[in-house]
Coordinates of C-alpha atoms and ligand atoms in Angstrom, one line a residue:
X260 CA 0.0 0.0 0.0
X261 CA 1.3 3.5 -0.8
X262 CA 1.1 6.2 1.8
X263 CA -1.5 8.9 1.5
X264 CA 1.0 11.6 2.2
X265 CA 1.9 14.5 -0.1
X266 CA 5.1 14.1 -2.0
X267 CA 6.5 17.6 -1.7
X268 CA 10.2 17.9 -2.9
X269 CA 12.8 18.8 -0.3
X270 CA 14.6 21.7 -1.9
X271 CA 17.0 24.5 -1.2
X272 CA 14.3 26.8 -2.7
X273 CA 12.1 25.9 0.3
X274 CA 14.8 26.8 2.7
X275 CA 15.3 30.2 1.0
X276 CA 11.6 31.0 0.9
X277 CA 11.1 29.9 4.5
X278 CA 14.1 31.8 5.8
X279 CA 13.4 35.1 4.1
X280 CA 9.7 35.1 5.2
X281 CA 9.5 33.5 8.6
X282 CA 13.0 34.6 9.7
X283 CA 13.0 37.8 7.8
X284 CA 14.7 39.8 10.6
X285 CA 17.6 37.3 11.2
X286 CA 20.9 38.9 10.2
X287 CA 24.0 38.1 8.2
X288 CA 26.8 40.3 9.5
X289 CA 30.0 40.4 7.4
X290 CA 33.2 41.6 9.0
X291 CA 35.0 44.3 7.0
X292 CA 38.1 44.8 9.0
X293 CA 37.6 48.5 9.8
X294 CA 34.5 50.4 10.6
X295 CA 31.0 48.9 10.7
X296 CA 30.4 45.4 9.5
X297 CA 28.1 44.9 6.6
X298 CA 24.7 44.0 8.0
X299 CA 21.8 42.4 6.0
X300 CA 18.6 40.7 7.1
X301 CA 17.5 37.3 5.7
X302 CA 14.7 39.2 3.9
X303 CA 17.2 41.5 2.2
X304 CA 19.6 38.7 1.3
X305 CA 16.8 36.6 -0.1
X306 CA 15.6 39.4 -2.3
X307 CA 19.2 39.9 -3.5
X308 CA 19.3 36.1 -4.3
X309 CA 16.3 36.6 -6.5
X310 CA 18.0 39.6 -8.2
X311 CA 21.2 37.5 -8.7
X312 CA 19.2 34.7 -10.2
X313 CA 17.6 37.1 -12.7
X314 CA 21.0 38.4 -13.6
X315 CA 22.5 35.0 -14.0
X316 CA 19.6 33.9 -16.2
X317 CA 18.9 37.0 -18.3
X318 CA 22.4 38.6 -18.6
X319 CA 24.8 35.6 -18.3
X320 CA 22.7 33.0 -19.9
X321 CA 22.8 30.4 -17.1
X322 CA 20.4 27.6 -18.1
X323 CA 19.6 24.1 -16.8
X324 CA 22.3 22.6 -14.7
X325 CA 25.0 25.0 -15.7
X326 CA 27.7 25.3 -13.0
X327 CA 28.2 28.6 -11.2
X328 CA 31.4 28.6 -9.2
X329 CA 32.3 30.8 -6.2
X330 CA 35.8 31.8 -5.2
X331 CA 34.8 33.6 -2.1
X332 CA 35.4 33.9 1.7
X333 CA 32.4 33.6 4.1
X334 CA 30.2 36.7 3.5
X335 CA 26.7 37.7 2.8
X336 CA 27.1 37.7 -1.0
X337 CA 28.4 34.1 -0.8
X338 CA 25.2 33.2 1.1
X339 CA 23.1 34.9 -1.7
X340 CA 24.8 32.7 -4.3
X341 CA 24.3 29.7 -2.1
X342 CA 20.5 30.1 -2.5
X343 CA 20.2 31.8 -5.9
X344 CA 22.1 29.2 -7.9
X345 CA 20.4 26.0 -6.7
X346 CA 17.0 27.6 -6.5
X347 CA 17.1 28.5 -10.1
X348 CA 18.0 24.9 -11.0
X349 CA 21.7 25.5 -11.6
X350 CA 24.6 24.0 -9.6
X351 CA 26.7 25.9 -7.2
X352 CA 30.4 24.9 -7.2
X353 CA 32.3 26.3 -4.2
X354 CA 36.1 26.6 -5.0
X355 CA 38.7 26.1 -2.3
X356 CA 40.7 29.3 -2.6
X357 CA 43.8 27.7 -0.9
X358 CA 44.2 24.9 -3.4
X359 CA 47.4 24.8 -5.4
X360 CA 46.9 26.6 -8.7
X361 CA 47.1 23.5 -10.9
X362 CA 44.3 21.8 -8.9
X363 CA 42.1 24.9 -9.0
X364 CA 42.3 25.0 -12.8
X365 CA 41.8 21.3 -13.1
X366 CA 38.7 21.4 -10.9
X367 CA 37.1 24.3 -12.7
X368 CA 37.6 22.6 -16.1
X369 CA 36.5 19.3 -14.7
X370 CA 33.2 20.8 -13.5
X371 CA 32.9 22.9 -16.6
X372 CA 32.1 26.0 -14.6
X373 CA 30.5 28.6 -16.8
X374 CA 30.5 31.5 -14.3
X375 CA 32.8 32.4 -11.4
X376 CA 31.7 34.8 -8.7
X377 CA 34.9 36.1 -7.1
X378 CA 35.6 38.3 -4.1
X379 CA 37.5 41.4 -5.2
X380 CA 40.1 40.5 -2.7
X381 CA 40.7 37.2 -4.5
X382 CA 41.3 38.6 -8.0
X383 CA 45.0 38.0 -7.5
X384 CA 44.2 34.3 -7.0
X385 CA 41.9 34.0 -10.0
X386 CA 43.5 36.3 -12.6
X387 CA 46.7 34.4 -13.4
X388 CA 44.7 31.1 -13.7
X389 CA 41.7 32.5 -15.8
X390 CA 43.3 32.1 -19.2
X391 CA 43.5 28.3 -18.6
X392 CA 39.9 28.1 -17.3
X393 CA 38.4 27.9 -20.8
X394 CA 35.0 26.8 -19.7
X395 CA 34.5 30.1 -17.8
X396 CA 32.5 32.7 -19.8
X397 CA 31.8 35.2 -17.1
X398 CA 33.5 36.5 -14.0
X399 CA 31.4 38.4 -11.5
X400 CA 33.4 40.5 -9.0
X401 CA 32.0 41.2 -5.6
X402 CA 33.5 43.9 -3.4
X403 CA 36.5 46.2 -3.9
X404 CA 39.7 44.9 -5.6
X405 CA 41.9 45.8 -8.6
X406 CA 40.0 44.5 -11.6
X407 CA 42.7 45.4 -14.2
X408 CA 44.3 42.0 -13.8
X409 CA 41.2 40.5 -15.3
X410 CA 41.3 42.6 -18.5
X411 CA 42.1 41.0 -21.8
X412 CA 41.0 37.4 -21.0
X413 CA 38.3 35.4 -22.8
X414 CA 35.8 35.9 -20.0
X415 CA 33.4 38.9 -19.6
X416 CA 33.9 40.7 -16.3
X417 CA 30.9 42.1 -14.4
X418 CA 30.4 43.9 -11.1
X419 CA 28.1 42.0 -8.6
X420 CA 26.3 45.1 -7.4
X421 CA 25.8 46.6 -10.9
X422 CA 24.7 43.2 -12.2
X423 CA 21.9 42.8 -9.7
X424 CA 20.8 46.4 -9.4
X425 CA 17.3 47.2 -10.4
X426 CA 16.3 43.6 -11.1
X427 CA 13.0 42.2 -9.6
X428 CA 13.3 41.1 -5.9
X429 CA 11.2 38.0 -6.5
X430 CA 11.8 35.1 -8.8
X431 CA 9.4 32.5 -10.2
X432 CA 11.6 29.6 -8.9
X433 CA 11.1 26.4 -11.0
X434 CA 9.7 23.2 -9.5
X435 CA 12.7 21.0 -9.0
X436 CA 13.2 17.3 -8.5
X437 CA 14.7 16.9 -5.0
X438 CA 17.3 14.4 -6.3
X439 CA 18.7 17.0 -8.7
X440 CA 22.2 18.4 -8.2
X441 CA 22.2 21.6 -6.0
X442 CA 25.8 22.1 -5.2
X443 CA 29.2 20.5 -5.6
X444 CA 32.4 20.4 -3.7
X445 CA 35.7 18.7 -4.5
X446 CA 37.5 16.9 -1.6
X447 CA 40.6 18.8 -0.6
X448 CA 42.9 15.9 -1.7
X449 CA 44.6 15.2 1.7
X450 CA 45.1 11.6 0.5
X451 CA 44.8 11.8 -3.2
X452 CA 43.5 13.7 -6.2
X453 CA 40.4 15.9 -5.6
X454 CA 37.1 14.1 -6.2
X455 CA 33.8 15.9 -7.0
X456 CA 30.9 15.3 -4.6
X457 CA 27.6 16.5 -5.9
X458 CA 24.9 17.3 -3.2
X459 CA 21.2 17.0 -4.0
X460 CA 18.5 19.4 -2.9
X461 CA 17.2 16.5 -0.8
X462 CA 20.5 15.7 0.8
X463 CA 21.1 19.4 1.7
X464 CA 17.5 19.7 3.2
X465 CA 17.8 16.6 5.3
X466 CA 21.3 17.5 6.4
X467 CA 20.1 20.9 7.5
X468 CA 17.5 19.3 9.7
X469 CA 20.3 17.2 11.3
X470 CA 22.5 20.3 11.9
X471 CA 19.6 21.9 13.7
X472 CA 18.8 19.1 16.0
X473 CA 19.6 19.6 19.7
X474 CA 21.7 16.5 19.4
X475 CA 23.9 18.3 16.8
X476 CA 24.3 22.1 17.0
X477 CA 20.8 22.8 18.3
X478 CA 20.8 26.6 17.6
X479 CA 17.8 28.9 17.2
X480 CA 17.0 32.5 16.1
X481 CA 18.2 33.6 19.5
X482 CA 21.7 32.5 18.5
X483 CA 24.4 34.0 16.4
X484 CA 26.9 31.6 14.8
X485 CA 30.4 32.7 13.9
X486 CA 31.0 30.6 10.8
X487 CA 34.8 30.4 10.5
X488 CA 34.8 27.0 8.6
X489 CA 34.9 28.2 5.0
X490 CA 31.9 28.1 2.8
X491 CA 34.1 26.3 0.3
X492 CA 34.8 23.5 2.8
X493 CA 31.8 21.2 2.7
X494 CA 29.3 24.0 2.6
X495 CA 30.6 25.5 5.9
X496 CA 29.4 22.3 7.5
X497 CA 25.9 23.0 6.3
X498 CA 25.5 26.0 8.5
X499 CA 24.4 28.6 5.9
X500 CA 21.5 26.3 4.8
X501 CA 20.6 25.3 8.3
X502 CA 20.4 29.0 9.4
X503 CA 17.7 29.7 6.9
X504 CA 15.7 26.8 8.4
X505 CA 15.7 28.1 11.9
X506 CA 16.7 31.8 11.7
X507 CA 20.2 31.5 13.3
X508 CA 22.0 34.8 12.8
X509 CA 25.3 34.5 10.9
X510 CA 28.5 36.3 11.7
X511 CA 30.8 36.0 8.7
X512 CA 34.6 36.7 9.1
X513 CA 35.2 37.3 5.3
X514 CA 39.0 37.3 4.9
X515 CA 39.7 38.2 8.5
X516 CA 40.6 34.8 9.7
X517 CA 43.6 35.6 11.9
X518 CA 43.3 35.1 15.6
X519 CA 43.3 38.9 16.5
X520 CA 40.4 39.9 14.3
X521 CA 38.5 36.8 15.3
X522 CA 38.9 37.7 18.9
X523 CA 37.8 41.2 18.2
X524 CA 34.7 40.1 16.3
X525 CA 33.7 37.8 19.2
X526 CA 34.0 40.6 21.7
X527 CA 32.1 43.2 19.5
X528 CA 29.4 41.1 17.9
X529 CA 28.9 38.6 20.7
X530 CA 28.2 35.3 18.9
X531 CA 26.9 32.4 21.0
X532 CA 28.3 29.7 18.8
X533 CA 31.3 29.2 16.5
X534 CA 32.5 26.5 14.1
X535 CA 36.1 25.8 12.9
X536 CA 38.9 23.3 12.6
X537 CA 41.3 22.8 15.6
X538 CA 44.1 24.9 14.1
X539 CA 41.9 28.0 14.2
X540 CA 41.0 27.3 17.8
X541 CA 44.7 26.8 18.7
X542 CA 45.5 30.2 17.3
X543 CA 42.6 31.9 19.0
X544 CA 43.5 30.3 22.3
X545 CA 47.0 31.7 22.1
X546 CA 45.6 35.1 21.2
X547 CA 43.2 35.1 24.1
X548 CA 45.9 34.1 26.5
X549 CA 48.2 36.9 25.2
X550 CA 45.5 39.6 25.0
X551 CA 42.4 38.7 27.1
X552 CA 39.0 39.8 25.7
X553 CA 35.4 39.5 26.8
X554 CA 34.4 36.4 24.9
X555 CA 31.7 35.5 27.4
X556 CA 28.9 35.3 24.8
X557 CA 30.5 32.3 23.1
X558 CA 29.2 29.3 25.0
X559 CA 29.4 26.6 22.4
X560 CA 32.1 25.9 19.8
X561 CA 31.9 23.1 17.3
X562 CA 35.2 21.5 16.4
X563 CA 35.7 19.0 13.6
X564 CA 37.8 18.3 10.5
X565 CA 40.6 16.9 12.6
X566 CA 40.7 15.3 16.0
X567 CA 40.2 17.8 18.9
X568 CA 43.1 17.3 21.3
X569 CA 42.1 16.9 24.9
X570 CA 44.3 19.9 25.9
X571 CA 42.4 22.1 23.5
X572 CA 39.0 21.0 24.8
X573 CA 40.0 21.6 28.4
X574 CA 41.5 25.0 27.7
X575 CA 38.3 26.2 26.0
X576 CA 36.1 24.6 28.7
X577 CA 38.1 26.6 31.2
X578 CA 37.3 29.8 29.4
X579 CA 33.6 29.0 29.4
X580 CA 33.4 28.0 25.8
X581 CA 32.1 24.5 25.7
X582 CA 33.6 22.4 22.9
X583 CA 31.4 20.0 20.9
X584 CA 33.5 17.6 18.8
X585 CA 32.2 16.3 15.5
X586 CA 33.4 14.1 12.7
X587 CA 32.6 14.3 9.0
X588 CA 34.0 14.5 5.5
X589 CA 33.2 16.2 2.2
X590 CA 31.4 12.9 1.2
X591 CA 29.2 13.0 4.3
X592 CA 27.8 16.6 3.8
X593 CA 29.6 16.6 6.4
X594 CA 27.8 15.7 9.6
X595 CA 28.6 12.1 10.4
X596 CA 28.9 12.0 14.2
X597 CA 28.5 14.6 17.0
X598 CA 30.0 14.1 20.5
X599 CA 27.1 14.9 22.8
X600 CA 27.5 12.7 25.9
X601 CA 24.6 10.4 26.7
X602 CA 22.4 11.5 29.6
X603 CA 23.7 9.0 32.1
X604 CA 27.3 10.3 31.7
X605 CA 26.5 14.0 32.1
X606 CA 28.1 15.3 35.3
X607 CA 30.1 12.1 35.9
X608 CA 33.7 11.2 35.4
X609 CA 32.7 9.6 32.1
X610 CA 31.5 12.8 30.5
X611 CA 34.9 14.1 29.2
X612 CA 35.7 10.7 27.7
X613 CA 32.5 10.7 25.7
X614 CA 33.1 14.3 24.5
X615 CA 36.6 13.4 23.3
X616 CA 35.3 10.7 21.0
X617 CA 34.3 11.7 17.5
X618 CA 30.7 11.3 18.7
X619 CA 27.7 9.2 18.1
X620 CA 25.9 8.5 14.8
X621 CA 22.6 10.2 14.2
X622 CA 19.7 8.0 12.8
X623 CA 20.5 9.3 9.3
X624 CA 24.0 7.8 9.3
X625 CA 24.3 4.0 9.4
X626 CA 27.8 2.7 10.3
X627 CA 29.8 -0.5 10.2
X628 CA 33.4 -1.4 10.8
X629 CA 35.3 -3.6 8.4
X630 CA 38.5 -5.5 9.4
X631 CA 41.6 -6.0 7.3
X632 CA 40.1 -9.2 5.6
X633 CA 36.7 -7.7 4.9
X634 CA 35.1 -9.1 8.0
X635 CA 32.4 -7.2 10.0
X636 CA 33.7 -6.1 13.4
X637 CA 31.6 -5.8 16.5
X638 CA 30.7 -2.4 18.2
X639 CA 32.6 -3.3 21.3
X640 CA 34.8 -0.2 21.7
X641 CA 37.9 -2.4 21.1
X642 CA 37.9 -3.9 17.6
X643 CA 39.4 -1.3 15.2
X644 CA 38.5 -1.4 11.5
X645 CA 37.7 0.9 8.6
X646 CA 34.5 2.9 9.1
X647 CA 31.9 2.5 6.4
X648 CA 28.7 4.6 6.3
X649 CA 25.6 5.1 4.3
X650 CA 22.6 7.4 4.5
X651 CA 20.6 10.1 2.7
X652 CA 23.3 12.7 2.9
X653 CA 26.3 10.4 2.2
X654 CA 27.8 10.3 -1.3
X655 CA 27.3 7.1 -3.3
X656 CA 29.7 8.1 -6.1
X657 CA 31.9 10.9 -7.5
X658 CA 31.2 13.3 -10.4
X659 CA 32.9 12.2 -13.5
X660 CA 32.0 14.8 -16.1
X661 CA 28.7 15.8 -17.6
X662 CA 28.1 12.9 -19.8
X663 CA 30.1 10.2 -18.0
X664 CA 28.9 7.6 -15.5
X665 CA 29.6 8.6 -11.9
X666 CA 32.8 7.2 -10.5
X667 CA 32.7 4.4 -7.9
X668 CA 36.3 3.5 -7.1
X669 CA 36.6 0.2 -5.2
X670 CA 38.7 1.8 -2.5
X671 CA 35.9 4.3 -1.8
X672 CA 32.7 2.3 -2.2
X673 CA 31.9 -1.2 -1.1
X674 CA 30.2 -3.6 -3.6
X675 CA 26.9 -3.0 -1.7
X676 CA 27.3 0.8 -2.0
X677 CA 28.5 1.9 1.4
X678 CA 31.1 4.7 1.5
X679 CA 34.5 3.5 2.7
X680 CA 35.7 6.5 4.8
X681 CA 39.4 5.7 4.9
X682 CA 39.1 6.3 8.7
X683 CA 40.1 3.6 11.1
X684 CA 38.5 3.4 14.6
X685 CA 36.3 1.7 17.1
X686 CA 32.6 2.0 17.9
X687 CA 31.3 1.6 21.4
X688 CA 28.2 -0.5 22.1
X689 CA 26.3 2.7 22.5
X690 CA 27.3 4.0 19.1
X691 CA 30.2 6.4 19.8
X692 CA 33.0 6.5 17.2
X693 CA 36.6 6.8 18.3
X694 CA 39.0 7.3 15.4
X695 CA 42.4 6.0 15.9
X696 CA 43.8 6.9 12.5
X697 CA 43.3 7.4 8.8
X698 CA 43.8 4.1 7.0
X699 CA 46.8 5.7 5.2
X700 CA 48.3 7.1 8.4
X701 CA 48.3 4.1 10.8
X702 CA 51.8 3.0 11.8
X703 CA 52.1 -0.8 11.1
X704 CA 54.9 -1.8 13.5
X705 CA 55.8 -5.5 13.6
X706 CA 52.2 -6.6 12.7
X707 CA 50.6 -4.3 15.3
X708 CA 48.9 -1.0 14.6
X709 CA 50.1 2.2 16.4
X710 CA 47.7 5.1 16.3
X711 CA 49.5 8.3 15.1
X712 CA 46.6 10.3 16.5
X713 CA 47.0 8.9 20.1
X714 CA 50.6 9.8 20.1
X715 CA 49.9 13.3 18.7
X716 CA 47.2 14.0 21.3
X717 CA 49.5 12.8 24.1
X718 CA 52.4 15.0 22.9
X719 CA 50.2 18.1 22.5
X720 CA 49.2 17.7 26.2
X721 CA 52.8 18.5 27.2
X722 CA 53.3 22.1 28.2
X723 CA 56.3 22.7 26.0
X724 CA 54.6 21.4 22.8
X725 CA 52.5 23.6 20.6
X726 CA 51.8 21.1 17.9
X727 CA 52.8 17.5 17.1
X728 CA 52.5 15.3 14.1
X729 CA 53.4 11.6 14.0
X730 CA 54.0 9.7 10.8
X731 CA 55.1 6.2 9.9
X732 CA 58.6 5.9 8.5
X733 CA 60.2 2.7 7.1
X734 CA 62.1 0.6 9.7
X735 CA 64.3 -2.4 8.8
X736 CA 63.3 -4.4 11.8
X737 CA 59.7 -3.5 12.4
X738 CA 58.5 -2.5 9.0
X739 CA 57.3 0.9 10.2
X740 CA 58.0 3.0 13.2
X741 CA 56.6 6.4 14.4
X742 CA 58.5 9.6 13.7
X743 CA 57.5 12.3 16.2
X744 CA 57.6 15.9 14.8
X745 CA 57.1 18.6 17.3
X746 CA 56.7 22.3 17.3
X747 CA 58.0 23.7 20.6
X748 CA 56.9 26.7 22.6
X749 CA 59.1 29.8 22.3
X750 CA 62.1 29.3 24.5
X751 CA 61.5 25.6 25.2
X752 CA 64.5 23.2 24.8
X753 CA 64.2 20.1 22.7
X754 CA 64.5 17.5 25.4
X755 CA 63.2 14.4 23.5
X756 CA 64.1 12.0 26.3
X757 CA 61.8 14.0 28.6
X758 CA 59.0 14.0 26.0
X759 CA 59.3 10.3 25.6
X760 CA 59.2 9.8 29.4
X761 CA 56.1 12.0 29.5
X762 CA 54.4 9.8 26.9
X763 CA 55.2 6.7 28.9
X764 CA 54.4 8.0 32.4
X765 CA 51.7 10.7 32.0
X766 CA 50.0 9.5 28.8
X767 CA 50.5 5.7 29.6
X768 CA 51.5 4.9 26.0
X769 CA 52.7 1.3 25.8
X770 CA 56.5 1.0 25.6
X771 CA 56.6 -0.6 22.2
X772 CA 54.6 2.3 20.8
X773 CA 57.0 5.1 22.0
X774 CA 58.8 6.9 19.1
X775 CA 62.5 6.6 19.0
X776 CA 62.8 9.1 16.1
X777 CA 62.3 12.7 16.9
X778 CA 62.6 16.1 15.2
X779 CA 61.7 19.7 15.8
X780 CA 60.0 21.8 13.1
X781 CA 59.0 25.4 13.0
X782 CA 55.4 24.5 11.9
X783 CA 53.6 21.3 10.9
X784 CA 52.9 21.5 7.2
X785 CA 49.1 22.0 6.6
X786 CA 46.8 21.2 3.8
X787 CA 44.5 23.8 2.1
X788 CA 41.9 23.3 4.8
X789 CA 44.3 23.5 7.7
X790 CA 44.9 19.8 8.5
X791 CA 48.3 18.3 9.1
X792 CA 49.8 17.4 5.8
X793 CA 51.5 14.1 6.6
X794 CA 52.3 13.5 2.9
X795 CA 54.7 16.4 3.1
X796 CA 56.4 15.2 6.3
X797 CA 56.9 11.7 4.9
X798 CA 58.4 13.2 1.7
X799 CA 60.7 15.5 3.8
X800 CA 61.8 12.5 5.8
X801 CA 62.5 10.4 2.8
X802 CA 64.5 13.2 1.2
X803 CA 66.6 13.5 4.3
X804 CA 65.4 17.1 4.9
X805 CA 64.5 16.6 8.5
X806 CA 67.1 16.7 11.3
X807 CA 66.2 13.5 13.1
X808 CA 67.5 12.5 16.6
X809 CA 67.3 8.8 17.5
X810 CA 66.9 7.9 21.1
Ligands
ADP903 P1 40.1 15.6 3.0 O1 39.7 14.2 2.9 O2 40.6 16.1 1.7 O3 41.0 16.0 4.1 P2 37.7 16.3 4.2 O4 37.5 17.7 4.7 O5 36.5 15.7 3.6 O6 38.8 16.5 3.2 O7 38.3 15.4 5.4 C1 37.6 14.4 6.0 C2 38.5 13.7 6.9 O8 38.9 14.5 8.0 C3 37.9 12.5 7.6 O9 37.9 11.4 6.7 C4 38.8 12.3 8.8 O10 40.0 11.6 8.5 C5 39.2 13.7 9.1 N1 38.3 14.2 10.2 C6 37.2 15.0 10.2 N2 36.7 15.2 11.4 C7 37.5 14.6 12.3 C8 37.5 14.5 13.7 N3 36.6 15.1 14.5 N4 38.5 13.7 14.2 C9 39.4 13.1 13.5 N5 39.5 13.2 12.1 C10 38.5 13.9 11.5

């Protein structure tokens, strides 16, 4: 028997129409560095989205599923594009502005982007690459910046404000199939070539509901969220869409992502929530310790993208900013798990332990662990295997060009269609995920696995250590052994024996897991989205570029 319920498509258009009407007064505040921030209500931004859609359609000839790319920081105009492009039936492609030039050109060509909307401040990134981006017919510049560098290329250049000015503030949005492409985002390529993930209207809608659940971020129109995680990084973790569903106010840092302006915007604009990767929080912590500010408004911070070290969580807790740890990836929209402790653990000794896990799975994300020989492993909190997931906001394939079949590589998808995450960990009987490594980063020493993440977290708890990355290096006897790379506090001496003793005694790391190879670096190399780039460390080690001490 079929249901008797209406089959109304779940679309980004609905989020837009709902947000601009029901949450008309909620605000998008964009930081401008000096003077007053740019302030816009959801009603105003929604009207400008309609104007942008008219301009894209009438003036730039955007039709069907044409791709409209953005090369932008987090700001109100970027939010306008987030809604205008999918709602008119086209596909928004957010470009990671920190990618190496070659990859950026490759991605634009691969996606056949027809239009690029670029922040004026990012013209220096786009201009030298534009001649090779042959699919791009139009560049739309938003905000101030020297446009002369864009002259003389094959693309027509427009000004965002001039383009939308005077156009109707409403749009007759088309009826869309909820399974249609709404947005696309390429993985940042930490472990290989970038791969295109294409989100549907339906996946974005359902994911927004998950973001808004009390179990996840649980924010309302009384909140303001400082969205530091870039809009080009998995849709800023779904926040811009989720905000239009519940009216959460957005505080957008634009290009002012350094610790000092972030601290200033928290003090002045008083957000209640913020979302970013651990490296941003490390920087902010150092800034707040050096120059204390009133950050009392900020009571909840979401940390994800890399493991949150215990020391960082405790330091933020001590300042009254409660950390909520979450796990996800480009392929999972990204919310995969959120570390809210279960009711029975709240207020007990167990609470911190739960909060330090990657979190528990929501109903929309099914999970299983697969061992080295393809066997299913139990959720016993001990058996470590590769995490596989499936659900309505999880990718089932990668984009492979307009006319090609989607890509389903064997190392990313199981024969029965589950996403192989490449993350290795355990799941507790009550559904909490603890990642011990990336499949490519585990250290295989004498037939046993050593978790690089466990060693890093333990090292970063030492008062002299600012950052630590541990990678596997070849070893004649054991196959692989850990190399510990540490960034020391200013003025601290490199006493590796003491650090090793600290790991054994304070962190209780088993003796056979303790690194014997050590090196000090000025900074751990980072990927375009701020994660430790272990590929670079392994390469530097292999090339003999690191000054390694053996204990
Ligand atoms: P890339 O794969 O290019 O780094 P993503 O942003 O999609 O781009 O990264 C997803 C990966 O980031 C996950 O597979 C996982 O390894 C890591 N990750 C994300 N969140 C966490 C977390 N809370 N703890 C540990 N690792 C995390």
